[in-house]
PDB file of C-alpha atoms and ligand atoms in Angstrom:
ATOM      1  CA  MET A   1      -2.337   0.743  10.777  1.00 79.00           C
ATOM      2  CA  ALA A   2       0.277   1.082   8.037  1.00 90.00           C
ATOM      3  CA  ALA A   3      -0.900   1.988   4.552  1.00 98.00           C
ATOM      4  CA  LEU A   4      -0.024  -0.730   2.045  1.00 98.00           C
ATOM      5  CA  ILE A   5       0.579   0.104  -1.616  1.00 98.00           C
ATOM      6  CA  ALA A   6      -0.189  -2.469  -4.308  1.00 99.00           C
ATOM      7  CA  PRO A   7       0.596  -1.188  -7.815  1.00 99.00           C
ATOM      8  CA  SER A   8      -1.456  -2.876 -10.532  1.00 99.00           C
ATOM      9  CA  ILE A   9       0.611  -4.387 -13.323  1.00 98.00           C
ATOM     10  CA  LEU A  10      -2.383  -3.880 -15.629  1.00 98.00           C
ATOM     11  CA  SER A  11      -0.630  -0.614 -16.477  1.00 98.00           C
ATOM     12  CA  ALA A  12       2.785  -2.285 -16.927  1.00 98.00           C
ATOM     13  CA  ASP A  13       4.312  -3.279 -20.265  1.00 98.00           C
ATOM     14  CA  PHE A  14       2.943  -6.787 -20.885  1.00 98.00           C
ATOM     15  CA  ALA A  15       6.011  -7.609 -22.974  1.00 98.00           C
ATOM     16  CA  ASN A  16       8.253  -6.723 -20.011  1.00 98.00           C
ATOM     17  CA  LEU A  17       6.416  -7.905 -16.926  1.00 98.00           C
ATOM     18  CA  GLU A  18       9.506  -9.115 -15.061  1.00 98.00           C
ATOM     19  CA  ARG A  19      11.256  -5.781 -15.639  1.00 98.00           C
ATOM     20  CA  ASP A  20       8.138  -3.875 -14.564  1.00 98.00           C
ATOM     21  CA  LEU A  21       7.714  -5.974 -11.409  1.00 98.00           C
ATOM     22  CA  GLY A  22      11.282  -4.963 -10.578  1.00 98.00           C
ATOM     23  CA  ARG A  23      10.274  -1.324 -10.881  1.00 98.00           C
ATOM     24  CA  ILE A  24       7.747  -1.673  -8.038  1.00 98.00           C
ATOM     25  CA  ALA A  25      10.042  -3.612  -5.700  1.00 98.00           C
ATOM     26  CA  ASP A  26       9.507  -0.897  -3.027  1.00 98.00           C
ATOM     27  CA  ALA A  27       5.767  -1.568  -2.908  1.00 98.00           C
ATOM     28  CA  ASP A  28       4.036  -3.965  -0.520  1.00 98.00           C
ATOM     29  CA  TYR A  29       2.262  -6.150  -3.098  1.00 99.00           C
ATOM     30  CA  ALA A  30       2.087  -6.475  -6.858  1.00 99.00           C
ATOM     31  CA  HIS A  31      -1.603  -6.427  -7.817  1.00 99.00           C
ATOM     32  CA  VAL A  32      -2.348  -8.801 -10.694  1.00 99.00           C
ATOM     33  CA  ASP A  33      -5.650  -8.296 -12.520  1.00 99.00           C
ATOM     34  CA  VAL A  34      -6.975 -11.525 -13.997  1.00 99.00           C
ATOM     35  CA  MET A  35      -9.859 -10.914 -16.416  1.00 98.00           C
ATOM     36  CA  ASP A  36     -11.693 -13.574 -18.428  1.00 98.00           C
ATOM     37  CA  ASN A  37     -13.717 -11.473 -20.900  1.00 98.00           C
ATOM     38  CA  HIS A  38     -16.917 -12.836 -19.302  1.00 98.00           C
ATOM     39  CA  PHE A  39     -17.134 -11.346 -15.833  1.00 98.00           C
ATOM     40  CA  VAL A  40     -15.667  -8.152 -17.302  1.00 98.00           C
ATOM     41  CA  PRO A  41     -15.398  -7.092 -20.964  1.00 98.00           C
ATOM     42  CA  ASN A  42     -11.614  -7.394 -21.066  1.00 98.00           C
ATOM     43  CA  LEU A  43      -9.051 -10.184 -21.166  1.00 98.00           C
ATOM     44  CA  THR A  44      -5.645 -10.087 -19.472  1.00 98.00           C
ATOM     45  CA  LEU A  45      -3.711 -13.102 -18.276  1.00 98.00           C
ATOM     46  CA  GLY A  46      -4.336 -16.485 -16.734  1.00 98.00           C
ATOM     47  CA  LEU A  47      -2.725 -19.122 -14.589  1.00 98.00           C
ATOM     48  CA  PRO A  48       0.365 -20.030 -16.683  1.00 98.00           C
ATOM     49  CA  ILE A  49       1.530 -16.416 -16.748  1.00 98.00           C
ATOM     50  CA  PHE A  50       0.597 -15.905 -13.098  1.00 98.00           C
ATOM     51  CA  GLU A  51       2.695 -18.927 -12.115  1.00 98.00           C
ATOM     52  CA  ARG A  52       5.719 -17.394 -13.835  1.00 98.00           C
ATOM     53  CA  LEU A  53       5.104 -13.988 -12.262  1.00 98.00           C
ATOM     54  CA  ALA A  54       5.015 -15.607  -8.823  1.00 98.00           C
ATOM     55  CA  LYS A  55       8.450 -17.096  -9.500  1.00 98.00           C
ATOM     56  CA  VAL A  56      10.137 -13.879 -10.611  1.00 98.00           C
ATOM     57  CA  SER A  57       8.381 -11.206  -8.537  1.00 98.00           C
ATOM     58  CA  PRO A  58      10.506  -9.462  -5.882  1.00 98.00           C
ATOM     59  CA  ILE A  59       7.360  -8.782  -3.818  1.00 98.00           C
ATOM     60  CA  PRO A  60       4.274 -10.879  -2.932  1.00 98.00           C
ATOM     61  CA  LEU A  61       1.449 -11.155  -5.462  1.00 99.00           C
ATOM     62  CA  ASP A  62      -2.087  -9.957  -4.803  1.00 99.00           C
ATOM     63  CA  ALA A  63      -4.377 -11.690  -7.320  1.00 99.00           C
ATOM     64  CA  HIS A  64      -7.619  -9.906  -8.233  1.00 99.00           C
ATOM     65  CA  LEU A  65      -9.783 -12.405 -10.081  1.00 99.00           C
ATOM     66  CA  MET A  66     -12.370 -10.735 -12.290  1.00 99.00           C
ATOM     67  CA  ILE A  67     -13.598 -14.062 -13.575  1.00 98.00           C
ATOM     68  CA  GLU A  68     -16.686 -16.210 -13.607  1.00 98.00           C
ATOM     69  CA  ASN A  69     -16.665 -19.380 -11.558  1.00 98.00           C
ATOM     70  CA  PRO A  70     -13.928 -18.390  -9.093  1.00 99.00           C
ATOM     71  CA  ASP A  71     -15.000 -21.417  -7.015  1.00 98.00           C
ATOM     72  CA  ARG A  72     -13.411 -23.527  -9.729  1.00 98.00           C
ATOM     73  CA  TRP A  73     -10.333 -21.424 -10.578  1.00 98.00           C
ATOM     74  CA  ALA A  74      -9.246 -19.372  -7.569  1.00 98.00           C
ATOM     75  CA  PRO A  75      -7.535 -22.135  -5.535  1.00 98.00           C
ATOM     76  CA  ALA A  76      -4.999 -22.690  -8.317  1.00 98.00           C
ATOM     77  CA  PHE A  77      -3.788 -19.105  -7.881  1.00 99.00           C
ATOM     78  CA  ALA A  78      -3.170 -19.803  -4.191  1.00 98.00           C
ATOM     79  CA  GLU A  79      -1.328 -22.973  -5.141  1.00 98.00           C
ATOM     80  CA  ALA A  80       0.742 -20.953  -7.621  1.00 98.00           C
ATOM     81  CA  GLY A  81       2.019 -18.885  -4.689  1.00 98.00           C
ATOM     82  CA  ALA A  82      -0.293 -15.864  -4.465  1.00 99.00           C
ATOM     83  CA  ALA A  83       0.021 -14.191  -1.079  1.00 99.00           C
ATOM     84  CA  SER A  84      -3.569 -13.039  -1.440  1.00 99.00           C
ATOM     85  CA  VAL A  85      -6.403 -14.143  -3.708  1.00 99.00           C
ATOM     86  CA  THR A  86      -9.471 -11.938  -4.124  1.00 99.00           C
ATOM     87  CA  PHE A  87     -12.583 -13.196  -5.902  1.00 99.00           C
ATOM     88  CA  HIS A  88     -15.747 -11.271  -6.738  1.00 99.00           C
ATOM     89  CA  ALA A  89     -18.785 -11.636  -4.502  1.00 98.00           C
ATOM     90  CA  GLU A  90     -21.031 -11.385  -7.573  1.00 98.00           C
ATOM     91  CA  ALA A  91     -19.355 -14.386  -9.201  1.00 98.00           C
ATOM     92  CA  ALA A  92     -18.773 -16.788  -6.319  1.00 98.00           C
ATOM     93  CA  GLN A  93     -21.292 -19.564  -5.705  1.00 98.00           C
ATOM     94  CA  ALA A  94     -20.086 -20.328  -2.178  1.00 98.00           C
ATOM     95  CA  PRO A  95     -17.884 -17.463  -0.974  1.00 98.00           C
ATOM     96  CA  VAL A  96     -17.319 -18.821   2.523  1.00 98.00           C
ATOM     97  CA  ARG A  97     -16.340 -22.263   1.277  1.00 98.00           C
ATOM     98  CA  LEU A  98     -13.997 -20.683  -1.250  1.00 98.00           C
ATOM     99  CA  ALA A  99     -12.399 -18.321   1.296  1.00 98.00           C
ATOM    100  CA  ARG A 100     -11.807 -21.261   3.628  1.00 98.00           C
ATOM    101  CA  GLU A 101     -10.198 -23.226   0.827  1.00 98.00           C
ATOM    102  CA  LEU A 102      -7.876 -20.329  -0.062  1.00 99.00           C
ATOM    103  CA  ARG A 103      -6.793 -19.923   3.556  1.00 98.00           C
ATOM    104  CA  LYS A 104      -6.172 -23.648   3.840  1.00 98.00           C
ATOM    105  CA  LEU A 105      -3.842 -23.353   0.866  1.00 98.00           C
ATOM    106  CA  GLY A 106      -1.858 -20.691   2.725  1.00 98.00           C
ATOM    107  CA  SER A 107      -3.176 -17.603   0.951  1.00 98.00           C
ATOM    108  CA  ARG A 108      -5.034 -14.631   2.324  1.00 99.00           C
ATOM    109  CA  ALA A 109      -8.651 -14.594   1.113  1.00 99.00           C
ATOM    110  CA  GLY A 110     -10.330 -11.455  -0.210  1.00 99.00           C
ATOM    111  CA  VAL A 111     -13.842 -10.732  -1.393  1.00 98.00           C
ATOM    112  CA  ALA A 112     -14.365  -7.968  -3.969  1.00 99.00           C
ATOM    113  CA  LEU A 113     -17.474  -5.840  -4.437  1.00 99.00           C
ATOM    114  CA  ARG A 114     -18.408  -3.957  -7.597  1.00 98.00           C
ATOM    115  CA  PRO A 115     -19.486  -0.336  -6.945  1.00 98.00           C
ATOM    116  CA  ALA A 116     -23.189  -1.270  -6.843  1.00 98.00           C
ATOM    117  CA  THR A 117     -22.767  -4.364  -4.659  1.00 98.00           C
ATOM    118  CA  PRO A 118     -23.648  -3.741  -1.008  1.00 98.00           C
ATOM    119  CA  VAL A 119     -21.150  -4.681   1.689  1.00 98.00           C
ATOM    120  CA  GLU A 120     -23.810  -5.424   4.310  1.00 98.00           C
ATOM    121  CA  PRO A 121     -24.312  -9.138   3.482  1.00 97.00           C
ATOM    122  CA  TYR A 122     -20.606  -9.709   4.179  1.00 97.00           C
ATOM    123  CA  LEU A 123     -20.384  -7.872   7.491  1.00 97.00           C
ATOM    124  CA  ASP A 124     -21.586 -10.917   9.420  1.00 96.00           C
ATOM    125  CA  LEU A 125     -18.941 -13.021   7.703  1.00 97.00           C
ATOM    126  CA  LEU A 126     -15.889 -10.894   8.473  1.00 98.00           C
ATOM    127  CA  ALA A 127     -14.222 -13.724  10.367  1.00 98.00           C
ATOM    128  CA  GLU A 128     -14.125 -15.736   7.140  1.00 98.00           C
ATOM    129  CA  VAL A 129     -12.053 -13.283   5.086  1.00 98.00           C
ATOM    130  CA  ASP A 130      -8.770 -11.383   5.332  1.00 98.00           C
ATOM    131  CA  MET A 131      -9.716  -8.503   3.058  1.00 98.00           C
ATOM    132  CA  ILE A 132     -12.676  -6.723   1.500  1.00 98.00           C
ATOM    133  CA  LEU A 133     -11.938  -5.065  -1.844  1.00 99.00           C
ATOM    134  CA  VAL A 134     -14.249  -2.128  -2.406  1.00 99.00           C
ATOM    135  CA  MET A 135     -14.032  -1.417  -6.134  1.00 99.00           C
ATOM    136  CA  THR A 136     -13.857   2.328  -6.679  1.00 99.00           C
ATOM    137  CA  VAL A 137     -14.460   1.962 -10.448  1.00 99.00           C
ATOM    138  CA  GLU A 138     -16.413  -0.590 -12.467  1.00 98.00           C
ATOM    139  CA  PRO A 139     -13.896  -3.417 -12.907  1.00 98.00           C
ATOM    140  CA  GLY A 140     -12.437  -4.090 -16.332  1.00 98.00           C
ATOM    141  CA  PHE A 141     -10.068  -1.301 -17.266  1.00 98.00           C
ATOM    142  CA  GLY A 142      -7.321   0.881 -15.877  1.00 98.00           C
ATOM    143  CA  GLY A 143      -7.319   4.645 -16.084  1.00 98.00           C
ATOM    144  CA  GLN A 144     -10.949   5.266 -15.066  1.00 98.00           C
ATOM    145  CA  SER A 145     -11.983   7.966 -12.627  1.00 98.00           C
ATOM    146  CA  PHE A 146     -12.586   7.252  -8.937  1.00 98.00           C
ATOM    147  CA  ILE A 147     -16.286   6.903  -7.987  1.00 98.00           C
ATOM    148  CA  GLU A 148     -16.752   9.155  -4.949  1.00 98.00           C
ATOM    149  CA  GLY A 149     -20.056   7.415  -4.148  1.00 98.00           C
ATOM    150  CA  THR A 150     -18.136   4.363  -2.945  1.00 98.00           C
ATOM    151  CA  LEU A 151     -16.704   6.258   0.061  1.00 98.00           C
ATOM    152  CA  PRO A 152     -19.679   5.615   2.394  1.00 98.00           C
ATOM    153  CA  LYS A 153     -19.365   1.874   1.708  1.00 98.00           C
ATOM    154  CA  ILE A 154     -15.684   1.978   2.663  1.00 98.00           C
ATOM    155  CA  ARG A 155     -16.646   3.813   5.837  1.00 98.00           C
ATOM    156  CA  ARG A 156     -19.344   1.287   6.772  1.00 98.00           C
ATOM    157  CA  ALA A 157     -16.964  -1.591   6.122  1.00 98.00           C
ATOM    158  CA  ARG A 158     -14.270   0.006   8.302  1.00 98.00           C
ATOM    159  CA  GLU A 159     -16.737   0.646  11.123  1.00 98.00           C
ATOM    160  CA  ALA A 160     -17.876  -2.982  11.080  1.00 98.00           C
ATOM    161  CA  VAL A 161     -14.281  -4.250  11.028  1.00 98.00           C
ATOM    162  CA  SER A 162     -13.368  -2.012  13.974  1.00 98.00           C
ATOM    163  CA  GLU A 163     -16.395  -3.180  15.923  1.00 98.00           C
ATOM    164  CA  SER A 164     -15.558  -6.802  15.240  1.00 98.00           C
ATOM    165  CA  GLY A 165     -12.010  -6.453  16.534  1.00 98.00           C
ATOM    166  CA  LEU A 166     -10.824  -8.549  13.576  1.00 98.00           C
ATOM    167  CA  ASP A 167      -7.808  -7.649  11.441  1.00 97.00           C
ATOM    168  CA  VAL A 168      -9.634  -7.499   8.109  1.00 98.00           C
ATOM    169  CA  TRP A 169      -7.984  -5.276   5.515  1.00 98.00           C
ATOM    170  CA  ILE A 170      -9.963  -2.929   3.310  1.00 98.00           C
ATOM    171  CA  GLN A 171      -8.594  -2.470  -0.189  1.00 98.00           C
ATOM    172  CA  VAL A 172      -9.576   0.135  -2.766  1.00 99.00           C
ATOM    173  CA  ASP A 173      -8.946  -0.343  -6.474  1.00 99.00           C
ATOM    174  CA  GLY A 174      -9.635   2.019  -9.347  1.00 99.00           C
ATOM    175  CA  GLY A 175      -8.816   5.680  -9.882  1.00 98.00           C
ATOM    176  CA  VAL A 176      -6.502   5.760  -6.865  1.00 99.00           C
ATOM    177  CA  SER A 177      -3.985   8.592  -7.218  1.00 98.00           C
ATOM    178  CA  ARG A 178      -2.471  11.532  -5.313  1.00 98.00           C
ATOM    179  CA  GLU A 179      -5.824  13.264  -5.808  1.00 98.00           C
ATOM    180  CA  THR A 180      -8.036  10.528  -4.332  1.00 98.00           C
ATOM    181  CA  ILE A 181      -5.944   8.377  -1.990  1.00 98.00           C
ATOM    182  CA  GLU A 182      -6.384  10.594   1.050  1.00 98.00           C
ATOM    183  CA  ARG A 183     -10.184  10.441   0.864  1.00 98.00           C
ATOM    184  CA  ALA A 184     -10.085   6.657   0.515  1.00 98.00           C
ATOM    185  CA  ALA A 185      -7.722   6.373   3.481  1.00 98.00           C
ATOM    186  CA  ASP A 186      -9.822   8.734   5.556  1.00 98.00           C
ATOM    187  CA  ALA A 187     -12.897   6.581   4.851  1.00 98.00           C
ATOM    188  CA  GLY A 188     -11.024   3.550   6.198  1.00 98.00           C
ATOM    189  CA  ALA A 189      -9.098   1.825   3.409  1.00 98.00           C
ATOM    190  CA  ASN A 190      -5.639   0.539   4.295  1.00 98.00           C
ATOM    191  CA  VAL A 191      -4.575  -1.215   1.054  1.00 98.00           C
ATOM    192  CA  PHE A 192      -4.326   0.916  -2.074  1.00 98.00           C
ATOM    193  CA  VAL A 193      -4.179  -0.411  -5.622  1.00 99.00           C
ATOM    194  CA  ALA A 194      -2.911   2.048  -8.223  1.00 98.00           C
ATOM    195  CA  GLY A 195      -2.170   1.205 -11.829  1.00 98.00           C
ATOM    196  CA  SER A 196      -1.913   4.244 -14.070  1.00 98.00           C
ATOM    197  CA  ALA A 197      -0.860   6.538 -11.208  1.00 98.00           C
ATOM    198  CA  VAL A 198       2.203   4.380 -10.484  1.00 98.00           C
ATOM    199  CA  TYR A 199       3.242   3.144 -13.923  1.00 98.00           C
ATOM    200  CA  GLY A 200       2.454   6.503 -15.516  1.00 98.00           C
ATOM    201  CA  ALA A 201       4.788   8.289 -13.107  1.00 98.00           C
ATOM    202  CA  GLU A 202       8.171   9.568 -14.174  1.00 98.00           C
ATOM    203  CA  ASP A 203       9.801   8.188 -11.011  1.00 98.00           C
ATOM    204  CA  ILE A 204       7.966   5.031  -9.930  1.00 98.00           C
ATOM    205  CA  PRO A 205       9.636   4.474  -6.504  1.00 98.00           C
ATOM    206  CA  ALA A 206       9.058   8.134  -5.629  1.00 98.00           C
ATOM    207  CA  GLU A 207       5.386   7.865  -6.610  1.00 98.00           C
ATOM    208  CA  ILE A 208       4.943   4.777  -4.421  1.00 98.00           C
ATOM    209  CA  ALA A 209       6.549   6.643  -1.510  1.00 98.00           C
ATOM    210  CA  THR A 210       4.330   9.686  -2.089  1.00 98.00           C
ATOM    211  CA  LEU A 211       1.141   7.608  -2.215  1.00 98.00           C
ATOM    212  CA  ARG A 212       2.162   5.744   0.939  1.00 98.00           C
ATOM    213  CA  ALA A 213       2.907   8.989   2.777  1.00 98.00           C
ATOM    214  CA  LEU A 214      -0.389  10.591   1.739  1.00 98.00           C
ATOM    215  CA  ALA A 215      -2.403   7.523   2.787  1.00 98.00           C
ATOM    216  CA  SER A 216      -0.501   7.150   6.061  1.00 97.00           C
ATOM    217  CA  LYS A 217      -1.628  10.596   7.155  1.00 96.00           C
ATOM    218  CA  HIS A 218      -5.163   9.204   7.357  1.00 96.00           C
ATOM    219  CA  THR A 219      -4.919   5.537   8.303  1.00 84.00           C
ATOM    220  CA  HIS A 220      -5.655   5.089  11.961  1.00 65.00           C
TER     221      HIS A 220
HETATM  222  C1  LIG B 301      -9.636  -2.468 -12.857  1.00 69.40           C
HETATM  223  C2  LIG B 301      -8.531  -3.155 -12.140  1.00 69.40           C
HETATM  224  C3  LIG B 301      -7.566  -2.239 -11.493  1.00 69.40           C
HETATM  225  C4  LIG B 301      -6.851  -1.315 -12.435  1.00 69.40           C
HETATM  226  C5  LIG B 301      -6.736   0.000 -11.737  1.00 69.40           C
HETATM  227  O1  LIG B 301     -10.648  -3.369 -13.133  1.00 69.40           O
HETATM  228  O2  LIG B 301      -9.047  -4.011 -11.131  1.00 69.40           O
HETATM  229  O3  LIG B 301      -6.648  -2.946 -10.676  1.00 69.40           O
HETATM  230  O4  LIG B 301      -5.570  -1.724 -12.799  1.00 69.40           O
HETATM  231  O5  LIG B 301      -6.195   0.922 -12.625  1.00 69.40           O
HETATM  232  P1  LIG B 301      -6.117   2.476 -12.279  1.00 69.40           P
HETATM  233  O6  LIG B 301      -5.303   2.608 -11.019  1.00 69.40           O
HETATM  234  O7  LIG B 301      -5.449   3.032 -13.464  1.00 69.40           O
HETATM  235  O8  LIG B 301      -7.525   2.963 -12.090  1.00 69.40           O
HETATM  236 ZN1  LIG B 302      -7.651  -4.846  -9.659  1.00 69.40          ZN
END
């Protein structure tokens, strides 16, 4: 399985988002962190900006919705052209209904788990989603350090996906860098979000290539 790199524009220059999307044109997805200051104690951007990003981005958008009431708001991100929409398990009222709605709108559907949220309740529902996002930091901010204790959850998720025979992706987000990406890949992740590691790099395309190469050594 190829390792997919999704730089997070949370670490981009918010006054130059189009320019900074151009800088990650070699990546597989642009990860867009939507925060509402309720589900997480931070506020980023909403639908009107996302709609514009979808129009100007050279690569597909991966929306990560850290918001309350995703049942109400997530479908609009699919309608805006997101290639993938991920909502939080802790916030969704009816995750299966919402995932089905997102897929019907032509988007991939992802379910995200905070570090302390168990993956087990979702393992029987793998057929309903395209991706599980195992948060490797507490959501809300870039630049935090990778929580090693999330690795067993990634491993259990990968084992269940393999057993199921389904093509469900496993994404990691938070503290992903040259130092941590190999352990995440070895545990079974195949989609890697990196904000500060990519946008903080001197040579962004080279950093994306390095992260992809390191992860690819371990993705099976
Ligand atoms: C955190 C966000 C991440 C964030 C990752 O809540 O979901 O996508 O941008 O940033 P880094 O890679 O700097 O940890
Ligand atoms: Zn994110």
